[in-house]
XYZ file of C-alpha atoms in Angstrom:
598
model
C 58.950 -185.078 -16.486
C 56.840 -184.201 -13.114
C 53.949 -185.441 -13.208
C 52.558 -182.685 -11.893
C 53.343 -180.277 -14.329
C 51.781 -182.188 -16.706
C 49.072 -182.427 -15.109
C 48.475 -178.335 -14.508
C 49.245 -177.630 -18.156
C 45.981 -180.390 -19.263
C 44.028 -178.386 -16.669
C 44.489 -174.803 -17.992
C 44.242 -175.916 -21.481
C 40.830 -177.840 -20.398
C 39.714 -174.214 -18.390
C 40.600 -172.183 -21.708
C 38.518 -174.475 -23.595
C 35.564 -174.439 -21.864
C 35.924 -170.885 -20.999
C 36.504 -169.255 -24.527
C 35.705 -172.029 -27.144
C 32.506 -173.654 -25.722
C 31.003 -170.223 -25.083
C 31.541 -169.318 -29.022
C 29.744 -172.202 -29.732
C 26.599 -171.485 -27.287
C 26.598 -168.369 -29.322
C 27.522 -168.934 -32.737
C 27.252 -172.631 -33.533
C 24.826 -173.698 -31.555
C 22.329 -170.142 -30.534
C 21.365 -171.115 -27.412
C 17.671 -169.847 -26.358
C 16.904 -169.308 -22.643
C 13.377 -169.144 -23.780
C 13.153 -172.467 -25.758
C 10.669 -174.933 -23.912
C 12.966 -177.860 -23.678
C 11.586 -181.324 -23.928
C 11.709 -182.247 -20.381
C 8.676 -179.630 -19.513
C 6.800 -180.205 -22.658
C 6.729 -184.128 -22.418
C 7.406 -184.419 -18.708
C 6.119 -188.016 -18.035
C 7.983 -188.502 -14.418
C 9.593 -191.373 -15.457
C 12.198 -190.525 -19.143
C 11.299 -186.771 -19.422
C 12.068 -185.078 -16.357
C 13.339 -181.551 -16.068
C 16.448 -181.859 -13.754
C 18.959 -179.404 -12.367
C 22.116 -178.958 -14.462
C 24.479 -179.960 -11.848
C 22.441 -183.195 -11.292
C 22.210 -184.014 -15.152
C 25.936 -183.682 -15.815
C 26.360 -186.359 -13.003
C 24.519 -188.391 -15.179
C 25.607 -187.740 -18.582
C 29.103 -187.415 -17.127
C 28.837 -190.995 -15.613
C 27.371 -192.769 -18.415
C 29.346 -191.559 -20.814
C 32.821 -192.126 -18.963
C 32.250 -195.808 -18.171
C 35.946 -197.999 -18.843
C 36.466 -196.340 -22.140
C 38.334 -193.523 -20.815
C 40.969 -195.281 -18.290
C 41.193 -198.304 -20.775
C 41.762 -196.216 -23.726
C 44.495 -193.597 -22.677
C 46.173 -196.741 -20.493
C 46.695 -199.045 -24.000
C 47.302 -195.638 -25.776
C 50.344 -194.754 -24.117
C 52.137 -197.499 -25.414
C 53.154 -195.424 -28.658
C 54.059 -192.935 -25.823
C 52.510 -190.258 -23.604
C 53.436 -187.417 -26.001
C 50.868 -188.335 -28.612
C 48.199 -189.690 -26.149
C 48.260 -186.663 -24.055
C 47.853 -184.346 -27.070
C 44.880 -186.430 -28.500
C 43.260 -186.058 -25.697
C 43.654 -182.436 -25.288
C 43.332 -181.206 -29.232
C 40.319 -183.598 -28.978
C 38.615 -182.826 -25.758
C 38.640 -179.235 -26.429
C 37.972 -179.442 -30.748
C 35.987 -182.242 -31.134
C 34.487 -184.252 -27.982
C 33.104 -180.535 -26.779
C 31.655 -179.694 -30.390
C 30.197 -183.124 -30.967
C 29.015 -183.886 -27.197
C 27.218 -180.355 -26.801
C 26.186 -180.718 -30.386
C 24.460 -183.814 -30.198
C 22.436 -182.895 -26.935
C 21.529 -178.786 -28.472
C 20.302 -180.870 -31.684
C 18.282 -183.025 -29.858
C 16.544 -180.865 -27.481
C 15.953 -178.665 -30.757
C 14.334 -181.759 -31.954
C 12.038 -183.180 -29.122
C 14.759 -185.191 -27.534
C 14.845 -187.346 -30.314
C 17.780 -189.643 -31.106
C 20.907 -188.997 -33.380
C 19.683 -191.852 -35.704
C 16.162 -190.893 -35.774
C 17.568 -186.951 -36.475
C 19.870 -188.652 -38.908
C 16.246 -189.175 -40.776
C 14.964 -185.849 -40.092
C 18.147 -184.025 -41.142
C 19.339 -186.085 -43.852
C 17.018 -188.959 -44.962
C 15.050 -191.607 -43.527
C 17.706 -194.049 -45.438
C 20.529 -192.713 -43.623
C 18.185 -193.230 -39.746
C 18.089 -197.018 -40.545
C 21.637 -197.553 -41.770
C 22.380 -195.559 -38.572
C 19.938 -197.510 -36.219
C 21.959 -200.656 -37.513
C 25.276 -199.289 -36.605
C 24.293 -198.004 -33.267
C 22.685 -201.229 -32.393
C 26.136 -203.107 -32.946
C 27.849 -200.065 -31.193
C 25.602 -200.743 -27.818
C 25.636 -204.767 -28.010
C 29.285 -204.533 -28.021
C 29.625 -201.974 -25.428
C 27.009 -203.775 -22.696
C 28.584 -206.921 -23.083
C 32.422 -206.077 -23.188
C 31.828 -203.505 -20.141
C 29.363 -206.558 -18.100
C 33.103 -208.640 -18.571
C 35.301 -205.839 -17.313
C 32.737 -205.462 -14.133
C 32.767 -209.163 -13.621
C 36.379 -209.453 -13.631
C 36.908 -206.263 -11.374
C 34.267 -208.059 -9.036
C 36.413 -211.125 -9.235
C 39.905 -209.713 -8.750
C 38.481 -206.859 -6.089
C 35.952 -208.885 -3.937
C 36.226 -205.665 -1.224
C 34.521 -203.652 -3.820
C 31.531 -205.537 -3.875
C 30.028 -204.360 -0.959
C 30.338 -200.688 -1.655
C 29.089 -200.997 -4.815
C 26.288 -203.658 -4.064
C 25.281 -201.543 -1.386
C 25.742 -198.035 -3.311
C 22.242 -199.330 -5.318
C 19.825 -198.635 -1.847
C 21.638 -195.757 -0.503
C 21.373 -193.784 -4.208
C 17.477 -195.170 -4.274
C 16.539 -193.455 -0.804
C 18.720 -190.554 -1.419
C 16.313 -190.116 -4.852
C 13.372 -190.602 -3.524
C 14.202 -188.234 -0.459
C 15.134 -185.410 -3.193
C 12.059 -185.959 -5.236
C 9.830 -185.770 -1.929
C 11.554 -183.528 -0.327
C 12.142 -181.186 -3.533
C 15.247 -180.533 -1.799
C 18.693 -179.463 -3.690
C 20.779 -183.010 -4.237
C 23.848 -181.308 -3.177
C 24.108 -182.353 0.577
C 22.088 -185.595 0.679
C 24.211 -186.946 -2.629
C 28.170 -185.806 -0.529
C 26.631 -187.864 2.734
C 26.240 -190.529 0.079
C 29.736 -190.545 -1.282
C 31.085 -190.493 2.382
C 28.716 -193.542 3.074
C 29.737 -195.417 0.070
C 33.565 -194.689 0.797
C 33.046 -195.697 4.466
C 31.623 -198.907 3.180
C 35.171 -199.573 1.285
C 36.131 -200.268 4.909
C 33.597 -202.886 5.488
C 34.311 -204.419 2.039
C 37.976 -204.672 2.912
C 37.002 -206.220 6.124
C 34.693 -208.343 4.769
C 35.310 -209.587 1.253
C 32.748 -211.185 -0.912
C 33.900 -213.918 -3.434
C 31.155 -216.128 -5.360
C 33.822 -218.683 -6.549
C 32.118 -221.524 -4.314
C 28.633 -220.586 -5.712
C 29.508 -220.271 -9.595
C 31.554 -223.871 -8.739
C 28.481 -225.427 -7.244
C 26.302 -224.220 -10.224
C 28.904 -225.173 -12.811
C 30.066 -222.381 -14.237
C 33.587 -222.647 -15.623
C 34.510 -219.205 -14.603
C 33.245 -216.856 -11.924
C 33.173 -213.909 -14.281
C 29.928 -215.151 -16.058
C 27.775 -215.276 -12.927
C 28.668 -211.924 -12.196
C 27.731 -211.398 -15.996
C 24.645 -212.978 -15.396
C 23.864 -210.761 -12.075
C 24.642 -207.267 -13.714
C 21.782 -207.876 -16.707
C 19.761 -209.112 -14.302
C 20.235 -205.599 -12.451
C 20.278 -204.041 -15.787
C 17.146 -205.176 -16.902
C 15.458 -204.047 -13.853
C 17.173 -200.476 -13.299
C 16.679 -199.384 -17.234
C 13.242 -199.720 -16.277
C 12.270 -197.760 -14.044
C 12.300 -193.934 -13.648
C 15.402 -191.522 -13.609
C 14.943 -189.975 -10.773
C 14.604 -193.173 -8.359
C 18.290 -194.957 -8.906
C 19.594 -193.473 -12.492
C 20.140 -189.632 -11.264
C 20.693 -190.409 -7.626
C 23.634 -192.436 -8.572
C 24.921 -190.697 -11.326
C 25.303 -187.583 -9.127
C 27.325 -189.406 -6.439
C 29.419 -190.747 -9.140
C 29.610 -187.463 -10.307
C 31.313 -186.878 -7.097
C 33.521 -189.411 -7.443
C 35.155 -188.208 -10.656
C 36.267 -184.435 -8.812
C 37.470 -187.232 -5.883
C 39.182 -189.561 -8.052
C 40.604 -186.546 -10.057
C 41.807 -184.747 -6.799
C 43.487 -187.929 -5.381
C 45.758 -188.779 -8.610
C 46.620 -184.745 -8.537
C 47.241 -184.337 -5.350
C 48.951 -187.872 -5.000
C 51.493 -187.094 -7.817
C 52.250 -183.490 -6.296
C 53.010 -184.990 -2.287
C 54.632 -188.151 -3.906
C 56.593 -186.105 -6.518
C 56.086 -189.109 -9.382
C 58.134 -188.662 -12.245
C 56.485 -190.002 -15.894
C 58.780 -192.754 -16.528
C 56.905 -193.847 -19.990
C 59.373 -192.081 -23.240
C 57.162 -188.792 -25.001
C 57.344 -191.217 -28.032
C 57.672 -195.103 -27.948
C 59.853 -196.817 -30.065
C 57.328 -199.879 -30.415
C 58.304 -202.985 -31.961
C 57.868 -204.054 -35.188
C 54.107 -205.444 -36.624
C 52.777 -203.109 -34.160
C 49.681 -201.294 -34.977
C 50.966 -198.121 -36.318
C 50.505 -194.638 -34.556
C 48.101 -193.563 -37.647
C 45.605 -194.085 -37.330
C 44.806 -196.593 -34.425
C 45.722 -194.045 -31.648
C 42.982 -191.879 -32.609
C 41.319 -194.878 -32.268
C 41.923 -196.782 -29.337
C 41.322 -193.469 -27.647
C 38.102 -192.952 -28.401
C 36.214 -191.711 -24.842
C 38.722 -189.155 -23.087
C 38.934 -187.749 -26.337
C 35.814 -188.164 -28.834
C 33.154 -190.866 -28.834
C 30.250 -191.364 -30.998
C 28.913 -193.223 -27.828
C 28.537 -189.743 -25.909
C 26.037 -188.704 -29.013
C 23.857 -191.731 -27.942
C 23.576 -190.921 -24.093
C 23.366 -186.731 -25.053
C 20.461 -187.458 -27.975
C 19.321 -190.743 -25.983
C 18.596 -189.872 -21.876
C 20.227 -186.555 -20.810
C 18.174 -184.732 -23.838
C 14.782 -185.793 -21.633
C 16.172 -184.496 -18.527
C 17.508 -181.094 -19.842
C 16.050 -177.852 -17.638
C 16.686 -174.962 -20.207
C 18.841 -175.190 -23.327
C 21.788 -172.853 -21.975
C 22.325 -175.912 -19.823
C 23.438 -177.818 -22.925
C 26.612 -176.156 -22.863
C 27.443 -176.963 -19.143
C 26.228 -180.653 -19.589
C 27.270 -181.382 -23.027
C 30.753 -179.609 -23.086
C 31.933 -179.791 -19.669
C 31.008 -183.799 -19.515
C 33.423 -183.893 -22.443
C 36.217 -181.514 -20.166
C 35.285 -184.192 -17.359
C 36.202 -187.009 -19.503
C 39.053 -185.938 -20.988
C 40.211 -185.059 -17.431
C 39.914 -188.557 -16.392
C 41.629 -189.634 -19.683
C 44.465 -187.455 -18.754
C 44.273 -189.554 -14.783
C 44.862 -192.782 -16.721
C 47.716 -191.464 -18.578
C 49.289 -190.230 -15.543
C 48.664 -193.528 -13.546
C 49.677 -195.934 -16.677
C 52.909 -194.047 -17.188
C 54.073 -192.213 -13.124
C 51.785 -194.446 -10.571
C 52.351 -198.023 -12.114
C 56.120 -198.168 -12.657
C 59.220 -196.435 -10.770
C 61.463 -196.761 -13.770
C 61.725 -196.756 -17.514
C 62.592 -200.576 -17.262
C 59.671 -201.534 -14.923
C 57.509 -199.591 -17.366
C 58.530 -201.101 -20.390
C 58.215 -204.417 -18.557
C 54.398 -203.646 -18.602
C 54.096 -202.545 -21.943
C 56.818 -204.519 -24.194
C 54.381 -205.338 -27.224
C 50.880 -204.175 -27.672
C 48.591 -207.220 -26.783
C 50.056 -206.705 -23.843
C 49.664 -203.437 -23.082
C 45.708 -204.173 -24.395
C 45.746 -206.965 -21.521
C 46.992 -204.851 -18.363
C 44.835 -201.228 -19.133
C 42.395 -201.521 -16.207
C 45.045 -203.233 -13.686
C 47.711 -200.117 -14.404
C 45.287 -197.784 -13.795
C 43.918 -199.320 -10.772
C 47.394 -200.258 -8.926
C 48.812 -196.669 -10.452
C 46.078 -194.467 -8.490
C 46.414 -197.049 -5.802
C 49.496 -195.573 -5.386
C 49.231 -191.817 -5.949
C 46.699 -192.451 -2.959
C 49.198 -194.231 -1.017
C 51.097 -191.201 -1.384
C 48.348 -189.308 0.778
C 48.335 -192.353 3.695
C 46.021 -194.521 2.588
C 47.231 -197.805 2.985
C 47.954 -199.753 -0.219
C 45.063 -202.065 0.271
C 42.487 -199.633 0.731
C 43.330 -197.561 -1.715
C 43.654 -199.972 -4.360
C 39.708 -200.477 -3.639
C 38.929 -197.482 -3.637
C 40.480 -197.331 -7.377
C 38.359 -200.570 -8.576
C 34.850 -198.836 -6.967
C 35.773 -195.353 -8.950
C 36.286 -197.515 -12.259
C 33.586 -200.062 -10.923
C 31.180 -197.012 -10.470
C 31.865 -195.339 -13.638
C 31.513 -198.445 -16.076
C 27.887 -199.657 -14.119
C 26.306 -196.628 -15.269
C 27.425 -196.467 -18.743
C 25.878 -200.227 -19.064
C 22.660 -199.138 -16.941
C 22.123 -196.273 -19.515
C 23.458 -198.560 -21.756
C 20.786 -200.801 -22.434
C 18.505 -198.237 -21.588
C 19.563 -196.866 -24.813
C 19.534 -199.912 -26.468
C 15.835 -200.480 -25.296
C 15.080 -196.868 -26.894
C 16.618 -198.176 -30.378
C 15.203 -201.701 -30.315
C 11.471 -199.254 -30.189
C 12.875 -197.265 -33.136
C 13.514 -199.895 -34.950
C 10.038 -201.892 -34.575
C 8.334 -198.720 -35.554
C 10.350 -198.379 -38.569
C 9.564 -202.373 -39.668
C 6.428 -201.519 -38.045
C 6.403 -204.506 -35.720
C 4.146 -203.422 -32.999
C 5.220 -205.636 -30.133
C 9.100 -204.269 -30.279
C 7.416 -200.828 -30.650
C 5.176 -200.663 -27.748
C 5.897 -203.709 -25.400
C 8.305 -202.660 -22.825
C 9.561 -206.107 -21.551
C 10.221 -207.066 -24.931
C 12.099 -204.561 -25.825
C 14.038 -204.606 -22.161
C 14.445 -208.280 -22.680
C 16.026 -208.299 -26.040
C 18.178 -205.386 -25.106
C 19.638 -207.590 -22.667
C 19.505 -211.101 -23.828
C 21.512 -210.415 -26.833
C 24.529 -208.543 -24.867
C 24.333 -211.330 -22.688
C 24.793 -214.153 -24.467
C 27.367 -212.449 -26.500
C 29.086 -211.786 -22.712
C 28.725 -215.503 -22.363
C 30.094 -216.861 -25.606
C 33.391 -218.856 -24.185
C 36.881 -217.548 -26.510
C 40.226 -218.927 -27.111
C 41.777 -216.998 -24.239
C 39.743 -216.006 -20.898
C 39.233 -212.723 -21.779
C 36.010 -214.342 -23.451
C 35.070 -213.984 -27.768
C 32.916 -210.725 -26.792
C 35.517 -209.246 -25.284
C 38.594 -211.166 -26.857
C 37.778 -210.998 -30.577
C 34.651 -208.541 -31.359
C 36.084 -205.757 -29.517
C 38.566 -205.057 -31.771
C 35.880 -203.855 -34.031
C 34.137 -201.292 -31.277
C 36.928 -198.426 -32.121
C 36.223 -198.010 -35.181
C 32.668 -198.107 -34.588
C 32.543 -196.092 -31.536
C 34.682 -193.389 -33.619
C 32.770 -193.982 -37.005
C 29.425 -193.105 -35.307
C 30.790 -190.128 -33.806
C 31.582 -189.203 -37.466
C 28.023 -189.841 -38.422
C 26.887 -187.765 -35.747
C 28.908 -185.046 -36.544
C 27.328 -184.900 -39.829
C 24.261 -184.246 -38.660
C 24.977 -181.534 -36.257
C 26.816 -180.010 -39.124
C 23.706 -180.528 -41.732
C 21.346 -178.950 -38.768
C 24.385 -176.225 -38.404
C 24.535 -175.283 -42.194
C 20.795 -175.611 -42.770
C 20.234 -172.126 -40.189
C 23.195 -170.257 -41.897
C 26.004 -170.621 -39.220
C 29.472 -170.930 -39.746
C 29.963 -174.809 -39.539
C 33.649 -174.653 -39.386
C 34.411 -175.943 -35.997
C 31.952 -178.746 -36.745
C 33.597 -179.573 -40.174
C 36.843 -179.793 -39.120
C 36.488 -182.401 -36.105
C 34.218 -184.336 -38.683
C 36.537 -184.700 -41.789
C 39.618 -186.032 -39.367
C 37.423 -188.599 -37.806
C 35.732 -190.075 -40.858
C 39.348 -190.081 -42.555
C 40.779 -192.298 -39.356
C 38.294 -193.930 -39.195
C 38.257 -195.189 -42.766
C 41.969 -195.864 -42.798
C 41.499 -198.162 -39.714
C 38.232 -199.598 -41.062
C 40.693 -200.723 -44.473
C 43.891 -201.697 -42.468
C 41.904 -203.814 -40.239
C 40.311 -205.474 -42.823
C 43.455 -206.356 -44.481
C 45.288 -207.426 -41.460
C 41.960 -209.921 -40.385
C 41.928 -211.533 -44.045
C 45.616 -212.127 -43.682
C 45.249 -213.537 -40.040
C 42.148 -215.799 -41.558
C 39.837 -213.978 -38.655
C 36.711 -214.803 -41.008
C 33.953 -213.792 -38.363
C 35.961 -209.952 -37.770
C 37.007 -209.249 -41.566
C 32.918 -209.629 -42.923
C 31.338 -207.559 -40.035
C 34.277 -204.978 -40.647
C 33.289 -204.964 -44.449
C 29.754 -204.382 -43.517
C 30.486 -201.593 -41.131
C 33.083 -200.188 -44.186
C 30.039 -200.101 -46.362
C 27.430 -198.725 -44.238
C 30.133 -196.218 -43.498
C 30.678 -195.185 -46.952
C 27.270 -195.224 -47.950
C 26.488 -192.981 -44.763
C 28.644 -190.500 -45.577
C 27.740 -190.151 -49.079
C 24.273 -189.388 -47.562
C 25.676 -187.090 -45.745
C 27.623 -185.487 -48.019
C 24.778 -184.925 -50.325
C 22.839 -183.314 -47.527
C 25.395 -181.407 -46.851
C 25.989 -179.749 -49.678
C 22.440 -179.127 -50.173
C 22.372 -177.376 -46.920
C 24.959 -174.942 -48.108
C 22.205 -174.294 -51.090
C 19.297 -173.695 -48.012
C 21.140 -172.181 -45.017
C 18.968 -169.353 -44.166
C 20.168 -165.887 -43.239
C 22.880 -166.001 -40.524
C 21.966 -165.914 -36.973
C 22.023 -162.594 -35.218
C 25.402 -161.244 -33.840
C 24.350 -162.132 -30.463
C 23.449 -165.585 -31.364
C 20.648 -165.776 -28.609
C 17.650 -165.973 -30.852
C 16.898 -168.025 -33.723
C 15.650 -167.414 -36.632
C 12.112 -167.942 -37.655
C 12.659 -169.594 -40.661
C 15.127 -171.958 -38.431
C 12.428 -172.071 -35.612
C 10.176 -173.639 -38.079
C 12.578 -175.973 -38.999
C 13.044 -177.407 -35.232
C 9.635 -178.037 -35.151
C 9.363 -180.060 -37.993
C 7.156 -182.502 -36.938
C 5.371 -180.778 -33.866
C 2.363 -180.701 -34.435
C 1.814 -184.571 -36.180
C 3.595 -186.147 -33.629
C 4.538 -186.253 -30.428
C 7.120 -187.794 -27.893
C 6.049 -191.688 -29.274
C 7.312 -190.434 -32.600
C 10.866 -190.718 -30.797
C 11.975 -193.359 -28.426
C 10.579 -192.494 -25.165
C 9.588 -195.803 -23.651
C 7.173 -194.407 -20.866
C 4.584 -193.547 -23.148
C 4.334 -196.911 -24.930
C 3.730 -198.506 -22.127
């Protein structure tokens, strides 16, 4: 099959869906107001609320939700072939990651820009907003640490992208601070950036950077960690400050990237004519994880990921303009990422191997195929680039900075997220100094990641990233469940037709479940007695979740107030009152805004 084809089909599907479906949703679902006062105006602080342009915004949401999720994903995925990964990613991009993303940040904004697990409270009880708060902590420990390994090693095994990247941190911060004093549009002063940072690939290939004599001379066993150590030390700094001064900047020439990155692997596989040489369906051998459920979870981002609720209730909420903008932002990030997803496929199964028998030598069992995501991906759109004359070496930097890129951001907003539920949580136990202290709350969202980052495993890969990450599938895709269930309590509580949130919700939970038991099983029988408890507690929690949610649910179909007008541009009053539970008794600290506790 040309890859080619494959790739134009994906794209028209993807231009359908955001076309048709997410406008029914603006409408119907969701009743978009271009007269709501979003939170960004109402709390704007300068440094968490900020109203920013739409095109700017999806940069950033687009970034940080993308990360490594959506190459590694799709690249392990493909090993039960590129039939079923392909159509995962296209059912779900279009049915569920649109719904759920563009949900999640239309709730929010509704709601003062709070959280999903503090709207979890409001919408179905303040019992489900801790059980919630616990999960997403675990979700965002496991993410900051497993994606500070994948950037180390990346570092490590592409020392010419360290410059670029390195160097990509000063160019975004005078590129922001020229926008915001300049009140200029980001367009042109964000493309010189991307040129910059691409010219710098040249430099970085010229000059390399390794710190393998440094971590030797300061004893660390492998040069991974002080990388590890480096990027929290970045972290800690960047989630600090304001949005506009690195955050947006660099989000919106990663932005660029992604239409780059996206036009090199389709161009590439058009000039060099690559042919998939993966099978539409993988005869895997046997003890495999089977096909149900585990691809719909090991392709979590690229198709749906309850991460993308914590990024569109967590920073993009606080930067939204007007509310119509939700649906550009929210659904089109999720179009954006299943694009990419669709890349990965391409390069795991067209760039990386020029036969069936060179591909199956990469993916013969799947630990392996596990092992080698982020290296197909990179050497596969190393070489649809090649086809377009860039040399080999070049290009395969240029690969490592887009996935470099992508992945920094998600753990910048990362533990900028994590900072905003380490807050929630002290208010809720009502420990002041986790409420209101900033470097506390910066510090423990970063010393607990890193340590985890640090802990040493039975293979190099690390524990973090070696043993606990089994466990972030099913609770990346179990809070995306979650999530779902409160956009369609919020949905059903204002008399709307909550089918196309329903449907997306009852197939996740479902997999999810069925993983959540068959893991369990499989970790018992493998005596794995540190994964088999935490995925009991996480079975629990998830049961007990969505038996909260179920009861709010169908209480909702009791309440749901008159339907929405045919034009879906107005809400009702009775819903109007409803979004601003809460206005009037408490204001942006009520939610986890960080500036304002200063």
């Amino acid at each position: 099959m040309p890859a080619f084809v494959v790739a134009a089909v994906v794209g028209v599907l993807f231009f359908l869906g955001y076309r048709y479906y997410s406008s029914y949703l603006a409408r119907k679902v969701y009743a978009l107001d271009p007269a709501f006062v979003t939170p960004a105006h109402e709390f704007n602080d300068g440094v968490d609320f900020v109203p920013t342009n739409k095109h700017v915004l999806f940069g950033h949401h687009f970034t940080s939700v993308a990360g490594a999720a959506p190459i590694v994903g799709p690249a392990i995925a493909v090993f039960w072939g590129w039939g079923p990964a392909l159509a995962w990613i296209v059912l779900g991009t279009i049915f569920a990651a649109g719904v759920h993303d563009f949900g999640a940040l239309a709730v929010s904004v509704r709601h003062k820009a709070r959280s999903i697990g503090t709207l979890a409270g409001e919408v179905i009880n303040g019992r489900a907003r801790m059980l919630f708060l616990a999960i997403i902590f675990f979700l965002l420990t496991l993410v900051n640490a497993v994606f500070a390994v994948v950037i180390g090693n990346l570092f490590v095994a592409n020392p010419g992208a360290v410059i670029p990247i390195v160097l990509e941190i000063p160019l975004a911060i005078f590129i922001g601070a020229y926008i915001y004093r300049t009140r200029s549009s980001a367009l042109i002063p964000s493309i010189v950036g991307v040129i910059v940072l691409y010219a710098l690939i040249l430099v970085g290939n010229r000059f390399p950077i390794s710190l393998d004599g440094l971590a030797e001379a300061l004893g660390f066993e492998q040069t991974r960690n002080l990388w590890v150590i480096l990027l929290f030390v970045y972290t800690w700094i960047a989630s600090r400050i304001p949005v506009w001064v690195l955050l947006q900047p660099r989000d919106y020439i990663n932005s660029h990237q992604l239409f780059i990155a996206l036009g090199v692997i389709g161009l590439g596989v058009i000039v060099g004519m690559n042919q998939i040489q993966a099978p539409v369906i993988n005869d895997v051998p046997e003890g495999s994880p089977s096909f149900f459920p585990f691809l719909f979870i090991t392709i979590a981002c690229g198709a749906i990921s309850g991460f993308h609720s914590l990024v569109a209730s967590g920073t993009s909420s606080k930067q939204l303009d007007k509310e119509p903008d939700a649906r550009y932002v929210g659904y089109m990030g999720a179009v954006g990422e299943g694009s990419l997803a669709t890349g990965s496929v391409l390069a795991a199964t067209a760039g990386v191997a020029a036969s069936q028998a060179d591909w199956g030598e990469l993916y013969p069992d799947f630990a392996t195929a596990s092992g080698g995501a982020v290296g197909n991906f990179v050497r596969g759109t190393a070489e649809f680039a090649n086809n377009l004359a860039i040399p080999l070496d070049l290009a395969t930097i240029f690969a490592a900075v887009v996935v470099i890129s992508f992945a920094a951001t998600t753990m910048d907003t990362g533990v900028r997220l994590q900072r905003y539920v380490i807050q929630e949580i002290g208010e809720l136990l009502k420990i002041r100094v986790l409420a209101r202290n900033l470097t506390v709350a910066t510090t423990i969202a970063v010393a607990i990641p890193l340590g985890m980052a640090l802990i040493p495993g039975e293979t190099e890969a690390g524990y973090t990233f070696g043993v606990l990450w089994q466990l972030f599938g099913t609770t990346n895709q179990l809070t995306a469940g979650l999530a779902l269930s409160v956009i369609a309590v919020w949905v059903t509580r204002r008399g709307r037709n909550p089918v196309a949130v329903l449907v997306p919700l009852v197939f996740l939970l479902a997999m999810t479940s069925w993983a959540l038991i068959v893991n369990l099983r499989n970790f018992i029988e493998a005596d794995q007695w540190v994964l088999a408890p935490l995925d009991a507690i996480i079975f629990v929690l998830a049961m007990w979740l969505i038996v909260e949610a179920a009861i709010a649910l169908r209480k909702a179909f009791g309440e749901g107030s008159p339907a929405a007008p045919a034009g879906g541009g107005e809400e009702s009053a009775v819903s109007r009152a409803n979004d601003d539970v809460g206005r009037s008794t408490a204001g942006p600290t009520d939610g986890p805004t960080g500036s304002s506790r200063r």
